[in-house]
Tab-separated table of C-alpha atoms and ligand atoms in Angstrom:
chain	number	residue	atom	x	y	z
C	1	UNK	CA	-11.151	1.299	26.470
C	2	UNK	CA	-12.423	1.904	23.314
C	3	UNK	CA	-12.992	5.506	21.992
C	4	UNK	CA	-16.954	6.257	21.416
C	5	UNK	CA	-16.251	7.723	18.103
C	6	UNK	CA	-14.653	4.734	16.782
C	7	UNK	CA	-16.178	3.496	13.458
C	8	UNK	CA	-14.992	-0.013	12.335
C	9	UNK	CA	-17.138	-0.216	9.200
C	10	UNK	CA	-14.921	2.782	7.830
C	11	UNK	CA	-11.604	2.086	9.513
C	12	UNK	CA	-10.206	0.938	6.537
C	13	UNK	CA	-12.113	2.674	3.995
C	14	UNK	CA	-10.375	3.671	1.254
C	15	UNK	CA	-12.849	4.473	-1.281
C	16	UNK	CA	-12.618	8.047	-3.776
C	17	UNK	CA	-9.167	8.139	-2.933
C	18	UNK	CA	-6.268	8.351	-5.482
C	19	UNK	CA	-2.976	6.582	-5.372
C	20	UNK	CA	0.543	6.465	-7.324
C	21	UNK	CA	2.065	3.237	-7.466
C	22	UNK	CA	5.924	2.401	-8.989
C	23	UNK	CA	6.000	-0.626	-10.196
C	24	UNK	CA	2.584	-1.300	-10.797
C	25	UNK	CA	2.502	-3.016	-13.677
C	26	UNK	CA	3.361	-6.097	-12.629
C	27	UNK	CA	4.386	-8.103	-9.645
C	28	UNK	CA	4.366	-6.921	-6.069
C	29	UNK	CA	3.061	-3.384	-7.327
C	30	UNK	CA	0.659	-5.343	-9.483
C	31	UNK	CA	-0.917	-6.723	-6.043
C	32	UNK	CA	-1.234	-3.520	-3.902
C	33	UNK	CA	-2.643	-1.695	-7.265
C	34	UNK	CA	-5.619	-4.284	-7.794
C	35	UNK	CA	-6.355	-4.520	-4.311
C	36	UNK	CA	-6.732	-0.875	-4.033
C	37	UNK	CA	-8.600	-0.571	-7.627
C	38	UNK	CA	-10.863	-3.365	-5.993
C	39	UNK	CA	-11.882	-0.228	-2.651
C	40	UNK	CA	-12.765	2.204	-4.908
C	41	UNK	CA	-9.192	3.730	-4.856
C	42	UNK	CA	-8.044	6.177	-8.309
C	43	UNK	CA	-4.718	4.427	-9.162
C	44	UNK	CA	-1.953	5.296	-11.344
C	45	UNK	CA	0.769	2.628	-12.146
C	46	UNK	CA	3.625	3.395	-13.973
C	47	UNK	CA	6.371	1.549	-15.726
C	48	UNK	CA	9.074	1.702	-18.057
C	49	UNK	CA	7.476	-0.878	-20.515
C	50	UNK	CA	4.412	1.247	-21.671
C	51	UNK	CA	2.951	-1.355	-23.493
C	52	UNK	CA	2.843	-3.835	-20.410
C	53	UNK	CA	1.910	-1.083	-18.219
C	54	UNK	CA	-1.019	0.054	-20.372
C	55	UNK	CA	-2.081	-3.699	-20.420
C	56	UNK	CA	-2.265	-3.803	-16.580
C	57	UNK	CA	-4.021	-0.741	-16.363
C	58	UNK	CA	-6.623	-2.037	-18.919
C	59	UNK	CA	-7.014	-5.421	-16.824
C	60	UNK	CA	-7.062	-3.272	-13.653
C	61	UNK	CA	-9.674	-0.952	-15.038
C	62	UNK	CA	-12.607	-3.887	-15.742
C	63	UNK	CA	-12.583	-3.670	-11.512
C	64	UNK	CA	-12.744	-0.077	-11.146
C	65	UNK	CA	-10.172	2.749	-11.875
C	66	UNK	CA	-6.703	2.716	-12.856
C	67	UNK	CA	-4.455	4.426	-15.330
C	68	UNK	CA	-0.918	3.741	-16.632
C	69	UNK	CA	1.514	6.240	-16.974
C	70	UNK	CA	5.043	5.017	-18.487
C	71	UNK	CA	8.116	6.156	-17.696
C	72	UNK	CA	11.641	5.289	-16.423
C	73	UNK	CA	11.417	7.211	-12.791
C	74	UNK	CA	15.127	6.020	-11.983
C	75	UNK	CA	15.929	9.335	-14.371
C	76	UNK	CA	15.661	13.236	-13.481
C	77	UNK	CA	13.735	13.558	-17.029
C	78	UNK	CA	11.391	9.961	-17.067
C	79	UNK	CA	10.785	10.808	-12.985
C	80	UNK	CA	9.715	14.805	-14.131
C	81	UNK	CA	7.821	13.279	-16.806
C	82	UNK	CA	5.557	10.765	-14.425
C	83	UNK	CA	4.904	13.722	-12.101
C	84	UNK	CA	3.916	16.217	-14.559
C	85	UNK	CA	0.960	13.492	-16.339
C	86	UNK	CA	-0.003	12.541	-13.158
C	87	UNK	CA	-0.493	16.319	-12.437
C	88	UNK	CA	-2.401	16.792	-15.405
C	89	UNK	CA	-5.103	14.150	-13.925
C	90	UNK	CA	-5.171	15.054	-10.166
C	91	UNK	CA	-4.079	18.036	-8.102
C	92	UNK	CA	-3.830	16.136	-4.861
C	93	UNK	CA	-2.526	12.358	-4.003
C	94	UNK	CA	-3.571	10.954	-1.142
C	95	UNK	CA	-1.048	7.536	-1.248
C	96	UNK	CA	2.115	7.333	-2.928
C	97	UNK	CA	3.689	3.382	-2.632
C	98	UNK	CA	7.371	3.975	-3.744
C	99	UNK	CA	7.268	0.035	-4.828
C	100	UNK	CA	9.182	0.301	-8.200
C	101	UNK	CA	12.638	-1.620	-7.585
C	102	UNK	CA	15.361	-3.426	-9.339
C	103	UNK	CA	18.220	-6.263	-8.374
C	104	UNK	CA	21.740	-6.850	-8.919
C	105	UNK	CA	23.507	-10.231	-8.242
C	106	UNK	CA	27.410	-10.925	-9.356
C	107	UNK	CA	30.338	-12.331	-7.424
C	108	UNK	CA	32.263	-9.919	-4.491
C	109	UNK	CA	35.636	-9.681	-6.902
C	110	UNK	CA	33.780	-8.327	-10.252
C	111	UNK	CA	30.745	-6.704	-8.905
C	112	UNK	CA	30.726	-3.933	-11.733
C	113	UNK	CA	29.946	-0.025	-10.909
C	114	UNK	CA	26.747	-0.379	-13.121
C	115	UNK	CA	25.185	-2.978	-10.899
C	116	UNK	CA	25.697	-0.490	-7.954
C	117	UNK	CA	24.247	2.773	-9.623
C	118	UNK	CA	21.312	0.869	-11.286
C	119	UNK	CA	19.827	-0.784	-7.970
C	120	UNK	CA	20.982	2.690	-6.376
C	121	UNK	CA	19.117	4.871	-8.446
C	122	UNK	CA	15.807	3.334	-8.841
C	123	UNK	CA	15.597	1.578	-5.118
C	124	UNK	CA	16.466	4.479	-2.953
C	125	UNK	CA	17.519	8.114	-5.136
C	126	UNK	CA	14.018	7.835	-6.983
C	127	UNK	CA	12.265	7.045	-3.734
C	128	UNK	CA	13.487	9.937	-2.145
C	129	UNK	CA	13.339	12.346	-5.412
C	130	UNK	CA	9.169	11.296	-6.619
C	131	UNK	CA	8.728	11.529	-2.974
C	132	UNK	CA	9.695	15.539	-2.864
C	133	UNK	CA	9.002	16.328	-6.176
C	134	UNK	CA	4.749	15.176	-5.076
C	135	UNK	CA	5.328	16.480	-1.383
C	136	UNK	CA	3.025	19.787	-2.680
C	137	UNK	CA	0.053	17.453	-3.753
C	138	UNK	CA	0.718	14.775	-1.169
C	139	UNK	CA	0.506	18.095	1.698
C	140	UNK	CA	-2.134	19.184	-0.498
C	141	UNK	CA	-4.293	15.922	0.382
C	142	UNK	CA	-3.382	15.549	3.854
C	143	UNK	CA	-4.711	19.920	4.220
C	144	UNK	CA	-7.881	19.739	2.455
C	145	UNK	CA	-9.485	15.824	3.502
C	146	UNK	CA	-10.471	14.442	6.474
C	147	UNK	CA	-7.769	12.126	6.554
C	148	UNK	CA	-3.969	11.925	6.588
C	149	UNK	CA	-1.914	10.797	3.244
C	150	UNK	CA	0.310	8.283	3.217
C	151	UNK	CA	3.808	7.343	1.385
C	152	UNK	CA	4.569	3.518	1.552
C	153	UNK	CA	8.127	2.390	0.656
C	154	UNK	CA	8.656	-1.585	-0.417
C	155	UNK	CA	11.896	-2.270	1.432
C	156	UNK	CA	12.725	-6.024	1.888
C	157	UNK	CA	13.835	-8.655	4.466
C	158	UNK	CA	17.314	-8.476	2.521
C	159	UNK	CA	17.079	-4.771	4.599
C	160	UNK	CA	17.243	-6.386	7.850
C	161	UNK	CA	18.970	-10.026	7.699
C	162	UNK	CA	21.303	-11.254	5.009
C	163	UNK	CA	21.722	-13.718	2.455
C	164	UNK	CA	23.778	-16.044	0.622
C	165	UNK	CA	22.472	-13.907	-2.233
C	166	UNK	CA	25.416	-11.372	-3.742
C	167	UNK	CA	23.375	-9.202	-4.351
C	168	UNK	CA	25.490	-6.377	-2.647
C	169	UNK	CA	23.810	-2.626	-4.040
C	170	UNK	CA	20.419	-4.697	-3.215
C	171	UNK	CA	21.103	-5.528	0.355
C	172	UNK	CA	22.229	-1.906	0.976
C	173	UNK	CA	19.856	0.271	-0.630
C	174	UNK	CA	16.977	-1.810	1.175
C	175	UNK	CA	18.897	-1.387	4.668
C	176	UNK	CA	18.810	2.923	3.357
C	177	UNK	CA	14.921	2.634	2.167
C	178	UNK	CA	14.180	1.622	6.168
C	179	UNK	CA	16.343	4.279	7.383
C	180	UNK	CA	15.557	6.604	4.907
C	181	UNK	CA	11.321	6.151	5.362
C	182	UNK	CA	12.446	6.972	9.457
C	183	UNK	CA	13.815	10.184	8.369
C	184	UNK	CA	11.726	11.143	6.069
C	185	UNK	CA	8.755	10.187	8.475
C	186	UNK	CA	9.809	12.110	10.942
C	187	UNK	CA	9.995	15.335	8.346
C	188	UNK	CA	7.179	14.860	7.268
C	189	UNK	CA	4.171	13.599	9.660
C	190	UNK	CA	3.871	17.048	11.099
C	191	UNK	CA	2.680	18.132	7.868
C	192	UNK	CA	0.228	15.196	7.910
C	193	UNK	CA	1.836	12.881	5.557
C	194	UNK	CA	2.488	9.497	7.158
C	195	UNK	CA	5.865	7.398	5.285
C	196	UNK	CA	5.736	3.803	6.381
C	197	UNK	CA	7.475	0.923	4.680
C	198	UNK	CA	6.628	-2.625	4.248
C	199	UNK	CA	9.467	-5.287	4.122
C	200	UNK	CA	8.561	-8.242	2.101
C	201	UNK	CA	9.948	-11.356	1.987
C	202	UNK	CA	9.121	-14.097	-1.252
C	203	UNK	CA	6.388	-13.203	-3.215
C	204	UNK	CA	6.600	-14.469	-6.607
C	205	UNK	CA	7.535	-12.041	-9.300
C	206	UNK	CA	9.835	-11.592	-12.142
C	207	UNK	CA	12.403	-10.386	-10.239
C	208	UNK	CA	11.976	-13.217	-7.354
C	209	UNK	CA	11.916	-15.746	-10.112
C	210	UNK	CA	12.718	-18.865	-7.018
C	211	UNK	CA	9.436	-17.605	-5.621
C	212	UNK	CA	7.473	-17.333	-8.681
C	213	UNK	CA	8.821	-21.019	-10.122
C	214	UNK	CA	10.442	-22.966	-7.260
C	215	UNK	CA	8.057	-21.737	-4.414
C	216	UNK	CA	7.279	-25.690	-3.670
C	217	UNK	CA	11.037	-25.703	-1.817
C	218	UNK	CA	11.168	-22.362	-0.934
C	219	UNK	CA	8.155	-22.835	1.225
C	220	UNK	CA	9.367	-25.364	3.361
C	221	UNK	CA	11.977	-22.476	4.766
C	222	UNK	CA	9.067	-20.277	5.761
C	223	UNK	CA	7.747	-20.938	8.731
C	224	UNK	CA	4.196	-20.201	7.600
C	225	UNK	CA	4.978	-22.940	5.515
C	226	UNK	CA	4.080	-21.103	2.106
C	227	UNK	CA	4.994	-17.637	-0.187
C	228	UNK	CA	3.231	-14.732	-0.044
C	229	UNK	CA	0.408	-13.878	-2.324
C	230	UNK	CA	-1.658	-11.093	-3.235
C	231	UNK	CA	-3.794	-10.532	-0.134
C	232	UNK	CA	-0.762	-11.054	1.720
C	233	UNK	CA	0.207	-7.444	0.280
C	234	UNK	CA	-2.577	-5.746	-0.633
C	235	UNK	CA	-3.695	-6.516	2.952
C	236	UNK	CA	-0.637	-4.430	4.542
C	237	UNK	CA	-0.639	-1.843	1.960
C	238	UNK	CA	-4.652	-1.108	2.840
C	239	UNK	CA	-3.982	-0.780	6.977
C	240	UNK	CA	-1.211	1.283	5.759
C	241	UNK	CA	-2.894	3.671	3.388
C	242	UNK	CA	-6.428	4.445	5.680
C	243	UNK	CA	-6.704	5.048	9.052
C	244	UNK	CA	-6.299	2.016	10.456
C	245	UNK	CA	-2.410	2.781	10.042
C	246	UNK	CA	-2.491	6.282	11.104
C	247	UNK	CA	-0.066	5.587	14.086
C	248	UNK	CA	2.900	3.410	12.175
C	249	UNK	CA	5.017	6.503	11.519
C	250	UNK	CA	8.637	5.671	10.111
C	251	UNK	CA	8.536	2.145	10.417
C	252	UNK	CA	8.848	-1.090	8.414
C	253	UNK	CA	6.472	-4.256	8.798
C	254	UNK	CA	7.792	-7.235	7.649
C	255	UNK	CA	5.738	-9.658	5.878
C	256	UNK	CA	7.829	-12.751	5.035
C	257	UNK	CA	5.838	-15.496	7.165
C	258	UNK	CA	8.093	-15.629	9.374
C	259	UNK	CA	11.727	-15.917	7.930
C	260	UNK	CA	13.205	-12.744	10.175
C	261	UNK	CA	11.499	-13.927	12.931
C	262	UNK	CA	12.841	-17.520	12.991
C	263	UNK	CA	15.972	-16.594	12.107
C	264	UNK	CA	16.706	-19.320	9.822
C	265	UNK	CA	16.050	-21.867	12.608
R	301	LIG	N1	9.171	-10.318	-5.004
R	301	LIG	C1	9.767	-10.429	-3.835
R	301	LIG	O1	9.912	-11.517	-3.286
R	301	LIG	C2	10.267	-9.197	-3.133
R	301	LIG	C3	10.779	-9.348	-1.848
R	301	LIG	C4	11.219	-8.230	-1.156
R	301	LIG	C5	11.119	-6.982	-1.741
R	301	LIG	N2	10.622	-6.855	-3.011
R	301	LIG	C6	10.532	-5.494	-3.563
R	301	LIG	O2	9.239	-5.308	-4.106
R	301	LIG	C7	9.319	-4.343	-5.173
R	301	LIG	C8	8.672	-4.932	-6.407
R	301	LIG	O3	9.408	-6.087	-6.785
R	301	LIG	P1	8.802	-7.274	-7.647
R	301	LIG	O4	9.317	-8.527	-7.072
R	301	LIG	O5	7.351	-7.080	-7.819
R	301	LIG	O6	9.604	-7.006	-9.007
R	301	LIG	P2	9.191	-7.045	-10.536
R	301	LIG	O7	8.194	-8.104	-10.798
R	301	LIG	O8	10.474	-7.047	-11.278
R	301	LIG	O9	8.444	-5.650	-10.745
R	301	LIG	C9	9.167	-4.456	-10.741
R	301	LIG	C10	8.263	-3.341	-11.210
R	301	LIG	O10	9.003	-2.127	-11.223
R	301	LIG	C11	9.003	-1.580	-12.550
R	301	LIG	N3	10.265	-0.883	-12.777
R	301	LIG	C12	11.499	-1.432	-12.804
R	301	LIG	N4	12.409	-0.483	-13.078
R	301	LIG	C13	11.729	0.683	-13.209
R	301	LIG	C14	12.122	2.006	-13.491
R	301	LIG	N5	13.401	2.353	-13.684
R	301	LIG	N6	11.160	2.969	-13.565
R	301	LIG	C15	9.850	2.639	-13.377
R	301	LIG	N7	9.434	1.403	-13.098
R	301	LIG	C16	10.359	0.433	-13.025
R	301	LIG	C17	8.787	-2.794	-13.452
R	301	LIG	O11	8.279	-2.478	-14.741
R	301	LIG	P3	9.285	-2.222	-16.014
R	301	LIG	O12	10.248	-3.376	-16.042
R	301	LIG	O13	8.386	-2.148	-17.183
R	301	LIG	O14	9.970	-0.932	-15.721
R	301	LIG	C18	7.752	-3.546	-12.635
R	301	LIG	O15	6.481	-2.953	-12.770
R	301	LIG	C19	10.803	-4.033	-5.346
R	301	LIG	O16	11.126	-2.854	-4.663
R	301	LIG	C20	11.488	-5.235	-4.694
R	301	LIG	O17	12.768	-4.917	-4.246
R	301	LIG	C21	10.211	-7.939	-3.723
């Protein structure tokens, strides 16, 4: 039975809404940012690279709104810095995707500390840390609009199944962005903000370079039988952010065509 109040044409509306996305410059980010820019969505991307990040907002912006602002968030002082000149453009957020994220591969026998703390900082301790230092405006959004706001965390299949890859920090600070988006939504949906995640599998990229320039092979282990592209993501990220995914609360779809699901088979 359907509710009478249901709406479909607005279900998932997303337009005059604003939205901070790590990562946006290029890549995964890239995709949820222009699909949102393309609903009418305020969007801030941030980077470390300024000058590629002002580049993408500038492309971004000939579809509607977006603005870059640099900044290394996987520090206490670049991750203060983002917050504060977003602040001085809006006083609410209604999304924040926590998409920004880095990889480490070397052999078992010299993986080096640096390759643990760099993955570690950026993938999961600046997740958590932009997440509470915007709680106020993301609260903020979710007390004064008629809808709910949302955090989105990109996590990854490499979360949930392994891989040949030695990638070690990688595997394990995706495995801590699931958990950590269950606790965190279950702190914070009371309050009205919703934390999902979204686990991808190959989309191509600069850091998923075998996507991005070997996807011919790589699609013949997919059961959908190709990579992901942009709709693939900006879809998710949109039933996500409006109120069409009001009810995922703490958990993680995957969106890999079908790799977790087959199981390698
Ligand atoms: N592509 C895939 O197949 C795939 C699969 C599963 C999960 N993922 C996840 O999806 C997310 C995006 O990955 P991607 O493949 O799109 O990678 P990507 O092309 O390398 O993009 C990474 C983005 O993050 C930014 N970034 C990196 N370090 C940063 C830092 N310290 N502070 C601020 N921004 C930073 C990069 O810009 P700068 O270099 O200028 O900082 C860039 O905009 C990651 O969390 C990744 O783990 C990707």
């Amino acid at each position: 039975m359907t509710s009478p109040a249901m709406n479909m044409s607005t279900l998932f509306n997303l337009e005059g809404r604003c939205a901070l996305i790590t990562g946006g410059s290029r890549g995964i980010g890239r995709m949820i940012a222009e699909g949102f820019v393309q609903l009418g969505v305020r969007v801030y991307i941030t980077a470390r690279k300024a000058e590629e990040c002002d580049a993408a907002a500038a492309e971004m912006s000939e579809q509607g709104t977006c603005t870059s602002i640099p900044g290394d968030i996987s520090t206490t002082e670049g991750l203060a810095s983002v917050v504060s000149r977003l602040r001085e453009h809006e006083s609410t957020l209604d999304i924040l995707v926590n998409n920004a994220g880095a990889a480490w591969g070397a052999p078992f026998d010299e993986f080096p500390e640096d390759g643990w703390d760099k993955v570690m900082d950026l993938n999961l301790k600046a997740l958590f840390f932009l997440t509470q230092q915007l709680a106020p405006e993301l609260r903020a959004a979710a007390a004064s609009g008629d809808h709910l706001a949302k955090v989105i965390n990109v996590a990854s299949i490499d979360g949930i199944r392994t891989n040949p890859n030695e990638t070690y920090s990688y595997h394990a600070s995706k495995a801590g962005v699931i958990h950590l988006t269950k606790r965190l939504a279950a702190q914070l949906a009371p309050e009205g903000v919703i934390v999902s995640a979204i686990a991808p599998g190959a989309f191509p990229s600069r850091m998923n370079k075998v996507a991005r320039d070997h996807g011919d092979e790589l699609q013949q282990r997919i059961p959908a039988g190709r990579i992901g592209g942009p709709e693939d993501m900006a879809g998710v990220a949109t039933y996500l952010a409006s109120r069409a995914g009001d009810y995922v609360v703490g958990d993680t779809i995957v969106v890999d065509g079908g790799v977790v699901a087959s199981a390698g088979l």
